[in-house]
Coordinates of C-alpha atoms in Angstrom, one line a residue:
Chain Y
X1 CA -11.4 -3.9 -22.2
X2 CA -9.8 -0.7 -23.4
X3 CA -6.7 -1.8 -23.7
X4 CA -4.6 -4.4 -24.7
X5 CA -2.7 -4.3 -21.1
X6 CA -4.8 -4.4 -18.1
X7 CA -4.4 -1.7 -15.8
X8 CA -3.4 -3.9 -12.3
X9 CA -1.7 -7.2 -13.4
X10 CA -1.1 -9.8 -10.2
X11 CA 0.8 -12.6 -11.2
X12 CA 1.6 -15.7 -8.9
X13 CA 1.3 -13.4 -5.8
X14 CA 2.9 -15.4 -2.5
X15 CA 3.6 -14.2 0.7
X16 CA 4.6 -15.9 3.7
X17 CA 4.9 -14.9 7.8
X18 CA 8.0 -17.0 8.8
X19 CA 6.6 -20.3 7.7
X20 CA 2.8 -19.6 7.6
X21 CA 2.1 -18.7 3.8
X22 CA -0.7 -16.3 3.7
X23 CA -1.3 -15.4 0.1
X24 CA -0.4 -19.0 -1.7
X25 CA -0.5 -17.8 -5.5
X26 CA -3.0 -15.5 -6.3
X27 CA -3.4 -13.9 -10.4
X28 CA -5.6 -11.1 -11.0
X29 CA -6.2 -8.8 -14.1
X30 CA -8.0 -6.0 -13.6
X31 CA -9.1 -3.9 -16.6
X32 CA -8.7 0.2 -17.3
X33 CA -12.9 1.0 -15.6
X34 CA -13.1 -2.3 -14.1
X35 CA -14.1 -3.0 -10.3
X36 CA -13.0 -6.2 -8.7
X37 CA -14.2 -6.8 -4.6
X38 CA -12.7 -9.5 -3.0
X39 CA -14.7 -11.0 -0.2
X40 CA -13.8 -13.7 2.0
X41 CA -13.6 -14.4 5.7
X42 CA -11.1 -12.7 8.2
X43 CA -7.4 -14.2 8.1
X44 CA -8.6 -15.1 4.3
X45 CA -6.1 -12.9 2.9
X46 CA -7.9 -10.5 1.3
X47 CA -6.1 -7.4 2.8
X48 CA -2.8 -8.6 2.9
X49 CA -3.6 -8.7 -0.9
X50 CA -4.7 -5.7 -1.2
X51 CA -1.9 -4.4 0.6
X52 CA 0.5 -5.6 -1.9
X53 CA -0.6 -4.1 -4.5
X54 CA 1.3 -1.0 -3.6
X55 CA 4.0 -2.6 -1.2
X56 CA 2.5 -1.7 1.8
X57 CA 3.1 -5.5 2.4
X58 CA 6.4 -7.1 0.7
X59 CA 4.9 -9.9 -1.1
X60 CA 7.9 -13.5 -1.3
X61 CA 7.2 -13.8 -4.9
X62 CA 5.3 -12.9 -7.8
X63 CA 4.8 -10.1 -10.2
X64 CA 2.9 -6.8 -9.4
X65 CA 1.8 -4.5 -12.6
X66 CA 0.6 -1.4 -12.8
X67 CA -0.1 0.1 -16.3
X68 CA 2.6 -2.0 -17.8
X69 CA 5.2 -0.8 -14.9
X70 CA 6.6 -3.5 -12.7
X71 CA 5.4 -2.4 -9.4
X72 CA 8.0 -4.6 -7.7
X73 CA 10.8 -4.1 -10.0
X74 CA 14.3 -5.7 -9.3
X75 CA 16.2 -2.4 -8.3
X76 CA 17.2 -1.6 -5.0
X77 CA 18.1 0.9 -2.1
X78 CA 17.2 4.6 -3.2
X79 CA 16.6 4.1 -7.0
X80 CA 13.5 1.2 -5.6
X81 CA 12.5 4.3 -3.0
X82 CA 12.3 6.5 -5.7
X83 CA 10.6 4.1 -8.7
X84 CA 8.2 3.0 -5.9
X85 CA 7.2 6.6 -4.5
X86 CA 6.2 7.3 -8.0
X87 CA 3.9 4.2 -8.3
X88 CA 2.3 5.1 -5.2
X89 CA 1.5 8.5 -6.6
X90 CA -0.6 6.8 -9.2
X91 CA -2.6 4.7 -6.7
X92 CA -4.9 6.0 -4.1
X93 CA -5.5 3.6 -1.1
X94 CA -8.3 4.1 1.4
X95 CA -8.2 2.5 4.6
X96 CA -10.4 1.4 7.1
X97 CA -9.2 3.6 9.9
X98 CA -9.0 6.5 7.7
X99 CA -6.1 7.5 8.6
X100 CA -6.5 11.1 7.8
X101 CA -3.7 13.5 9.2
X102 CA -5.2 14.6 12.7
X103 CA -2.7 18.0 12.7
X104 CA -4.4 19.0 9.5
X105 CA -7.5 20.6 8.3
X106 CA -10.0 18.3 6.0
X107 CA -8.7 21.1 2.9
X108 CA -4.9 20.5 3.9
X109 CA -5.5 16.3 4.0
X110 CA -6.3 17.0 0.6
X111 CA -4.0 19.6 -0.9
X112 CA -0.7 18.5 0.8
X113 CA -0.2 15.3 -1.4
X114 CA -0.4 17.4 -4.6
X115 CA 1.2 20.1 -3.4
X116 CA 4.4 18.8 -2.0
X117 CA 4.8 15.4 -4.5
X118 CA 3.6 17.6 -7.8
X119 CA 4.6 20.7 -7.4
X120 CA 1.5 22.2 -7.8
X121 CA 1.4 25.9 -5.8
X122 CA -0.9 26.4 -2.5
X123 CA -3.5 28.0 -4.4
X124 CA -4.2 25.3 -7.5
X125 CA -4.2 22.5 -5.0
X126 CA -6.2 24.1 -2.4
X127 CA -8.4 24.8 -5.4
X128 CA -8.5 20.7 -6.7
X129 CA -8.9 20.2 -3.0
X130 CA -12.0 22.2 -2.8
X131 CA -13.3 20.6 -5.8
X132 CA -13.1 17.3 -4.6
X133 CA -14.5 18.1 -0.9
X134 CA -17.4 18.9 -2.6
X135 CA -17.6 16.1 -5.2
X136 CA -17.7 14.0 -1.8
X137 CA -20.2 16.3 -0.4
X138 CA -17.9 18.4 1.8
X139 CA -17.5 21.4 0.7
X140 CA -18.5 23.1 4.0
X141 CA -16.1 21.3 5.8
X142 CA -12.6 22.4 4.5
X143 CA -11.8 24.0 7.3
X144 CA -12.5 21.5 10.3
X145 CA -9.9 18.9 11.8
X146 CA -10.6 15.1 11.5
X147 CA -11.2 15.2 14.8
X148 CA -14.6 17.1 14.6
X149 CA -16.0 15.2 11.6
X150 CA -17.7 11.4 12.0
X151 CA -16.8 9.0 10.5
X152 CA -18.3 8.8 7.4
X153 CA -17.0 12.3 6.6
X154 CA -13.4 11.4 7.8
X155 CA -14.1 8.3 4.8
X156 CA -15.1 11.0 2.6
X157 CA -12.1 13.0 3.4
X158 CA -9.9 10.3 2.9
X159 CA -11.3 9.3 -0.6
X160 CA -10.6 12.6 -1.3
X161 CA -7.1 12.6 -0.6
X162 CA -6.9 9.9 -2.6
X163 CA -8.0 11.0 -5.7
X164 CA -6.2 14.3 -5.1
X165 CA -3.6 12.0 -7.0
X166 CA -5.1 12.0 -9.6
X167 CA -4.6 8.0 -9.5
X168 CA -4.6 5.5 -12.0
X169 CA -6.4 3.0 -9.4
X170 CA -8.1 3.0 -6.5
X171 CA -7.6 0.5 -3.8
X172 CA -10.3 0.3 -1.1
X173 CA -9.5 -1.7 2.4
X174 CA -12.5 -2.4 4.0
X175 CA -13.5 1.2 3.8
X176 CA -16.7 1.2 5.6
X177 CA -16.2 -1.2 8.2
X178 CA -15.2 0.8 10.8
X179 CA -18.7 3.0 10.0
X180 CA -21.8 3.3 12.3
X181 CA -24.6 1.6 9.9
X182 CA -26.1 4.9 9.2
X183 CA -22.9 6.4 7.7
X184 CA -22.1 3.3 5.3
X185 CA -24.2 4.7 3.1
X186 CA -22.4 8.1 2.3
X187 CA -19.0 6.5 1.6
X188 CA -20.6 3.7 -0.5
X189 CA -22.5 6.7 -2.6
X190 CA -18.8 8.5 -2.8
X191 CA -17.8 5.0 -4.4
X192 CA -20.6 4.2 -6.8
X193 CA -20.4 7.7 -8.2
X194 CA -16.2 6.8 -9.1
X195 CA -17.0 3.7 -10.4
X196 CA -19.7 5.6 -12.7
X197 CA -16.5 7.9 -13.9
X198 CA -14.8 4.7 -14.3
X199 CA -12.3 4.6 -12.1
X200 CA -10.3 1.3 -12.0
X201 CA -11.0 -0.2 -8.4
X202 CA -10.0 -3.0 -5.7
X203 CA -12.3 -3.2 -3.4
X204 CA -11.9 -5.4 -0.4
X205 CA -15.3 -5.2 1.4
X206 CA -17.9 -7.3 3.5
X207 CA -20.7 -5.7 2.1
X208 CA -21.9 -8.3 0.1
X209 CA -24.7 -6.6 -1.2
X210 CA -22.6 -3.5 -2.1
X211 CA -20.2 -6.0 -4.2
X212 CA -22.9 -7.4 -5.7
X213 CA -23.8 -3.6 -6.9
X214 CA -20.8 -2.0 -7.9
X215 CA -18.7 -4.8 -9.3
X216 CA -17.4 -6.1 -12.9
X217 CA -15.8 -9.1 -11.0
X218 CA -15.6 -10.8 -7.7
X219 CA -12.9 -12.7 -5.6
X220 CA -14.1 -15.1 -3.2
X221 CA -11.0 -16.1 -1.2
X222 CA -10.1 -18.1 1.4
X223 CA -6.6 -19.7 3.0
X224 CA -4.5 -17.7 1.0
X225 CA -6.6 -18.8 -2.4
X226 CA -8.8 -18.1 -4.3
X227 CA -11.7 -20.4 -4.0
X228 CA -14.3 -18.8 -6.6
X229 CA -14.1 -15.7 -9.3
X230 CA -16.5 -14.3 -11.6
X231 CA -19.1 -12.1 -12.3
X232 CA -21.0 -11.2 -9.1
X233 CA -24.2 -12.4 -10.5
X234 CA -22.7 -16.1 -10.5
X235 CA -20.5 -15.7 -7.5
X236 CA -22.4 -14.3 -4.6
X237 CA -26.1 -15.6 -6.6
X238 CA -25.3 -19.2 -7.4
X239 CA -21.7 -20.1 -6.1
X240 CA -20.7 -23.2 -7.3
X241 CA -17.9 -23.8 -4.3
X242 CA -18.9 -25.6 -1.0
X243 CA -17.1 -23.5 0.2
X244 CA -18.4 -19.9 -1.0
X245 CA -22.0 -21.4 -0.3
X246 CA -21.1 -21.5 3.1
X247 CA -19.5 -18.5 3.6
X248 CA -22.5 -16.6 1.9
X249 CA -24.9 -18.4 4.1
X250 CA -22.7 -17.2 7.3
X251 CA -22.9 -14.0 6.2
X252 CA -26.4 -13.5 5.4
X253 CA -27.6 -15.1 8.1
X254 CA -25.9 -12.1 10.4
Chain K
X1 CA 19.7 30.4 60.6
X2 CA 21.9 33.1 59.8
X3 CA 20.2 35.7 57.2
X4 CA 23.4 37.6 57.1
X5 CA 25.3 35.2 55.9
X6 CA 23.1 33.9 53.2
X7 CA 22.6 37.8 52.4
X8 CA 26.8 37.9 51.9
X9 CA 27.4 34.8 50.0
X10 CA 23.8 35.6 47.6
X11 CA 26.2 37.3 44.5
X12 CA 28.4 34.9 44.8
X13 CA 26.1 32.0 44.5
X14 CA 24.4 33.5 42.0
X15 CA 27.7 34.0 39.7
X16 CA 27.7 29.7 40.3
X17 CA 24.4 29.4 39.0
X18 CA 25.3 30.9 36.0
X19 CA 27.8 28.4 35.6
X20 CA 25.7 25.7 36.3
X21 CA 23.3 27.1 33.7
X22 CA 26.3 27.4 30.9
X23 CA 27.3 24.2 31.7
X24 CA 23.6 22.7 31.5
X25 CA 23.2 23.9 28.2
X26 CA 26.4 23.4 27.0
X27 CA 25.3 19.4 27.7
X28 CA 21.9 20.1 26.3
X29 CA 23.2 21.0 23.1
X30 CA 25.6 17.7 22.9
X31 CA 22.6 15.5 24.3
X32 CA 20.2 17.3 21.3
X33 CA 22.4 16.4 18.8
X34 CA 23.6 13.3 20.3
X35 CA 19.6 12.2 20.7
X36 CA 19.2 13.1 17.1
X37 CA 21.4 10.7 15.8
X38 CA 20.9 8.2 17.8
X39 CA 17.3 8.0 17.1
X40 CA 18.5 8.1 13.1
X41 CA 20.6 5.4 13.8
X42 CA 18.1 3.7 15.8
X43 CA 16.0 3.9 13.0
X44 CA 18.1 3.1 10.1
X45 CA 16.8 0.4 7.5
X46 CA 21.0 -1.2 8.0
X47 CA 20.8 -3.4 11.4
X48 CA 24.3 -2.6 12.0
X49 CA 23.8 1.5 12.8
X50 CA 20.6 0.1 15.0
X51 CA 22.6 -2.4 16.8
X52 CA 25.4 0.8 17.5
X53 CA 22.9 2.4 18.4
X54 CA 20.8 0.4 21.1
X55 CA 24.1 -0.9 22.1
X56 CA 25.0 2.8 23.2
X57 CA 22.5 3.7 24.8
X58 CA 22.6 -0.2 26.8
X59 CA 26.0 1.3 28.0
X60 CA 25.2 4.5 28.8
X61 CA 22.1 3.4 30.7
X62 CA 24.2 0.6 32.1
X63 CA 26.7 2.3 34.1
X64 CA 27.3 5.2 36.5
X65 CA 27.3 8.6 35.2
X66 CA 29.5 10.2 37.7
X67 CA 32.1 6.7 36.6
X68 CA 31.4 7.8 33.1
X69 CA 32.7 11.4 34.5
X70 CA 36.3 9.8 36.3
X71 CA 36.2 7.5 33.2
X72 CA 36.7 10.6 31.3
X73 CA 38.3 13.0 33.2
X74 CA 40.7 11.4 35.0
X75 CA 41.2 8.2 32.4
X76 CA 40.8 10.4 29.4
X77 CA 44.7 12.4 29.9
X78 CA 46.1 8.4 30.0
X79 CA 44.5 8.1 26.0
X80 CA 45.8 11.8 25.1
X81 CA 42.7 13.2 25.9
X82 CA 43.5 16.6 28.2
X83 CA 40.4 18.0 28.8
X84 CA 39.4 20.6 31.0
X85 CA 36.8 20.1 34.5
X86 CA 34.3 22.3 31.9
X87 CA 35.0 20.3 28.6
X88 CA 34.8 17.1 29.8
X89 CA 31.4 17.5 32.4
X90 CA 30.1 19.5 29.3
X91 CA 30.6 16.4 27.1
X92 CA 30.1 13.2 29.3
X93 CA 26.6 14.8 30.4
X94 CA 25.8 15.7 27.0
X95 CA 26.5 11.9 25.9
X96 CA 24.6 10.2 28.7
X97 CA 21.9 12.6 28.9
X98 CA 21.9 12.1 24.8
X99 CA 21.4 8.4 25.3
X100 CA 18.2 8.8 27.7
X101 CA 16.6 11.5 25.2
X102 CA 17.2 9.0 22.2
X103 CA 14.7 6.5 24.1
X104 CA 12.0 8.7 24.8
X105 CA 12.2 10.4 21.4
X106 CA 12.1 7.0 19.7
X107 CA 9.2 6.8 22.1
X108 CA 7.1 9.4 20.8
X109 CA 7.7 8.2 16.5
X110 CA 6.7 5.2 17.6
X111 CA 3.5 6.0 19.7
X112 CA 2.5 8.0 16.1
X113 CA -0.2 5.5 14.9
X114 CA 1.6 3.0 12.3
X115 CA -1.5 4.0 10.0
X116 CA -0.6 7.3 9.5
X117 CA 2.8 6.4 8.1
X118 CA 1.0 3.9 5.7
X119 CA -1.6 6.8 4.7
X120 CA 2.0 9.0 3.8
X121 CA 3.3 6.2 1.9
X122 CA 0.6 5.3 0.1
X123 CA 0.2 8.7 -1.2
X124 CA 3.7 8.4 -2.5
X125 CA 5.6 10.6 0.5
X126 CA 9.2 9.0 0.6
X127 CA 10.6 8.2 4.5
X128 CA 12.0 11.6 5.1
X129 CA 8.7 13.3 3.9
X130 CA 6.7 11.0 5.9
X131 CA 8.7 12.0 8.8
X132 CA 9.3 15.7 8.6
X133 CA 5.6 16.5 7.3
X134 CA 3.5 14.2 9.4
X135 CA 5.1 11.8 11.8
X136 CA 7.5 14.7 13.7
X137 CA 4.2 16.8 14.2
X138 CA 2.2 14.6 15.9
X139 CA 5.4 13.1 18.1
X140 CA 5.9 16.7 18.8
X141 CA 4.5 17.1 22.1
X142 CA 5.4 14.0 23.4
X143 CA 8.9 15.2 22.2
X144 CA 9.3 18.2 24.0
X145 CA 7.4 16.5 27.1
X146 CA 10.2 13.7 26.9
X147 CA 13.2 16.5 26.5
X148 CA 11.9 18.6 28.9
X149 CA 12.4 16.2 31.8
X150 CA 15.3 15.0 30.7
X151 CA 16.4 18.9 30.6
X152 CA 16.0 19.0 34.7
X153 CA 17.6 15.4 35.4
X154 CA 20.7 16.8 32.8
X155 CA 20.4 20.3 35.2
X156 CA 20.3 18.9 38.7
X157 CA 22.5 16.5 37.3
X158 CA 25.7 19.1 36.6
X159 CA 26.1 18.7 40.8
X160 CA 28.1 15.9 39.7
X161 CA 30.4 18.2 37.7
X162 CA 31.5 19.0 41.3
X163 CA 33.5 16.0 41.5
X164 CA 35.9 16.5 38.7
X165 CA 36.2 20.6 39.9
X166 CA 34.1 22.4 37.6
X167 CA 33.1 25.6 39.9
X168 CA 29.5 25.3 39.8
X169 CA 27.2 26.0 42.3
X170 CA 27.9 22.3 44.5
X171 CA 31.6 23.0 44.1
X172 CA 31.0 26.4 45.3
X173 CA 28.7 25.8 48.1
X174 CA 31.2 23.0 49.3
X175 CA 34.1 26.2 49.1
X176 CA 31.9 28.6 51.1
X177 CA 31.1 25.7 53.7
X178 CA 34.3 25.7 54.5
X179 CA 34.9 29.1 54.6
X180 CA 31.8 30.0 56.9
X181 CA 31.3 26.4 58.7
X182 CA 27.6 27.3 58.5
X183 CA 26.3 24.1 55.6
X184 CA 22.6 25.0 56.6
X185 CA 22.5 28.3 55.3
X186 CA 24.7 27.6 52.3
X187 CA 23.2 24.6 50.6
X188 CA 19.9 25.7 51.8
X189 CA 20.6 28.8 49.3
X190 CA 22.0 26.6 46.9
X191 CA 19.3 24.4 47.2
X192 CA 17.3 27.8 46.4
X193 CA 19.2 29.0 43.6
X194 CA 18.7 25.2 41.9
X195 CA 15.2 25.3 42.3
X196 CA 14.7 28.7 40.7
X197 CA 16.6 27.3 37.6
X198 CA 14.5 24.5 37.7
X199 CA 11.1 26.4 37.7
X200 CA 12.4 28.8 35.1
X201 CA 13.2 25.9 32.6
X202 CA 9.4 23.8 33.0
X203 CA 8.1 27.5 32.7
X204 CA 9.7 27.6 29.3
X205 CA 8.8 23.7 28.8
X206 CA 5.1 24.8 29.1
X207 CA 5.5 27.8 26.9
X208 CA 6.9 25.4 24.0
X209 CA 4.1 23.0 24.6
X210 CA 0.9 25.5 24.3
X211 CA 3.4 27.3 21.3
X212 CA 3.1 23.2 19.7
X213 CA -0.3 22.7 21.0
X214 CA -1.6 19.0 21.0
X215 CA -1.3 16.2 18.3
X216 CA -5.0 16.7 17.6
X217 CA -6.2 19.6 16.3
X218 CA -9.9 20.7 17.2
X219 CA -10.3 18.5 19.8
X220 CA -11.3 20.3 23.2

């Protein structure tokens, strides 16, 4: 609790495919430092979310905050492009595909963002680039295409990019679920040490010991809702929903 | 077979080609831009420029080109439109073969993995970025794949020009035909003369593509 505002402010979130409602009024505050995972079974919501924190998904209704900005803010056409562009810039996302730039080297994933949305010349973002490579245990690997690095390093990569930013937030969708089990580790390792720096962070995961590790604060949701919140000790140690309990048990017994 | 007469007629056919050729790019450079625009349109956030634009290229696609030629040639003088056999093959080719580029441009954005344009987004690229810096490099050699066989249907295609009387090398095959009543020899070297344009333009086709390389860098 630094300050007075929190740093991601959902309010009443709703969203709706045609006339299946997917996210049926969901409030979050997330602090400045603070890590929230939400966990929950597939078609739970969770992403979608996740997602709309910056408009990747439209959301029907409800308030999105950033830092005291309305994320989705009333204006329209090119003046919305514009004012939305620049809250995008102050929140990394991570995805679970990666989605790193395949016609670019690991060092330009990283320096483009900077370079072409701050202005910054080749050689200072190539220089934050390296930096950050090798904060995520890269440093070697500037020079090599996504298509050469596995997967874990194309997370790494990617996290990278991210905080290239220099975001407010971070926004994590299911980043290590599309890992072999022996490379979860390196991209979970990436993410303790940002929560340690105190990054703010969203963290959709189902790595429920992971959650249980890293976060301030867990979602458990379900249909759209959310069933149980609290501090992961309570939630994922003694839930007091049927449902949670049963979802827990599911998941442990895999 | 008459050697001879293929040996005689050889300058002159080859003065046709070189019409066929101006006229093939003259079309190539209405279909680029037509393409271009049509693809914009087609991917315009206002339905009305993508229902303009699909419904163009349903038209196009839906009907003859060498009708879309009399349509324009011979119909065209009734609207005030006095065009000559060059102007208006040059431009009716150009607008049809512009309509089948648009669809296999389209084609190759849209085979671009959708997560790629989230990861530009989410970094805070606007559209335009998105597309210029990393959708359009990736599409790329699907792109040129897409325009380059479009580029030898749009150059066989100029035959058709024959029709309306540009002098091309058909129009001036038909001429010598009658001239020589030998059609073996002269649309065999006609025939010839096509196929050496042909192979000249995929030779340039592959040249672009190793110049672009692949979407994927690194990957052998």
């Amino acid at each position: 609790m630094t300050s007075a505002a929190p740093m991601i402010r959902l309010r009443g979130i709703r969203k709706s495919y045609g006339s299946h409602e997917v996210l049926k009024g969901i409030d979050l505050d997330v602090d400045q430092g603070r890590i929230v995972s939400i966990i929950g079974p597939s078609g739970s919501g969770k992403s979608t979310l996740l997602r709309s924190v910056n408009m990747l998904e439209e959301i029907s209704h409800g308030e999105i905050w950033l830092d005291g900005v309305q994320v989705n803010s009333a204006l329209t056409g090119r003046a919305f492009e514009t004012h939305i562009n620049r809250i995008r810039q102050q929140m990394g996302m991570v995805f679970q595909q990666f989605n790193l730039f395949p016609h670019l080297t690991a060092l330009e994933n990283v320096s483009i963002a900077p370079m072409k949305l701050k202005g910054k010349s080749k050689a200072e973002a190539e220089a934050l680039a390296r930096t950050l490579l090798e904060k995520v245990g890269l440093a070697d690997k500037g020079g090599a295409y996504p298509a050469r690095l596995s997967g874990g390093q194309k997370q790494r990569v990617a996290i990278a990019r991210a905080l290239a930013m220099q975001p407010k937030a971070m926004l994590f969708d299911e980043a290590t679920s599309a890992l072999d089990p022996e490379l979860v580790d390196e991209v979970n390792l990436v993410m303790k040490q940002l929560a340690a720096e105190q990054m703010t962070m969203i963290i959709v995961t189902h790595e429920m010991r992971f959650a249980a590790e890293v976060s301030d604060h867990v979602l458990f949701m379900d249909g759209g809702v959310v069933v149980e919140q609290g501090p992961p000790e309570q939630v994922l140690k003694a839930p007091t929903q049927e449902r949670t309990r049963g979802f827990l048990r599911k998941h442990l017994a895999q | 077979m008459d050697v001879a007469l293929i040996q005689r007629i050889a300058p002159f056919i080859l003065e046709a080609a070189l019409k066929t050729m101006q006229l093939a790019a003259a079309s190539l450079a209405i279909g680029l831009a037509a393409a271009v625009a049509l693809v914009a349109a087609r991917m315009s956030r206002q339905a009305i420029w993508r229902g303009l634009s699909a419904a163009y290229v349903s038209v196009i696609r839906g009907t003859p080109l060498l009708v879309q030629l009399f349509l324009v040639f011979f119909g065209g003088p009734q609207l005030g439109l006095n065009l000559t056999p060059f102007q208006a093959g040059a431009i009716t080719m150009g607008l049809n073969i512009g309509a089948y580029m648009s669809v296999g441009l389209h084609g190759a954005i849209i085979a671009v993995e959708h997560g790629q344009y989230e990861a530009a987004r989410s970094l805070g690229f606007g559209r335009l970025d998105t597309m210029r810096l990393f959708i359009l490099p990736q599409a790329a050699p699907l792109m040129l794949r897409t325009l380059g066989v479009n580029t030898v249907i749009l150059t066989k295609g100029t035959a058709l020009a024959s029709t309306i009387g540009v002098v091309e090398l058909t129009y001036s095959a038909q001429r010598f035909v009658t001239s020589t009543y030998k059609p073996f020899e002269v649309f065999a070297a006609a025939g010839i003369a096509y196929l050496i344009i042909i192979l000249a333009i995929m030779l340039g086709i592959r040249g672009l593509e190793s110049l672009f390389g692949t979407a994927e860098r690194g990957r052998v």
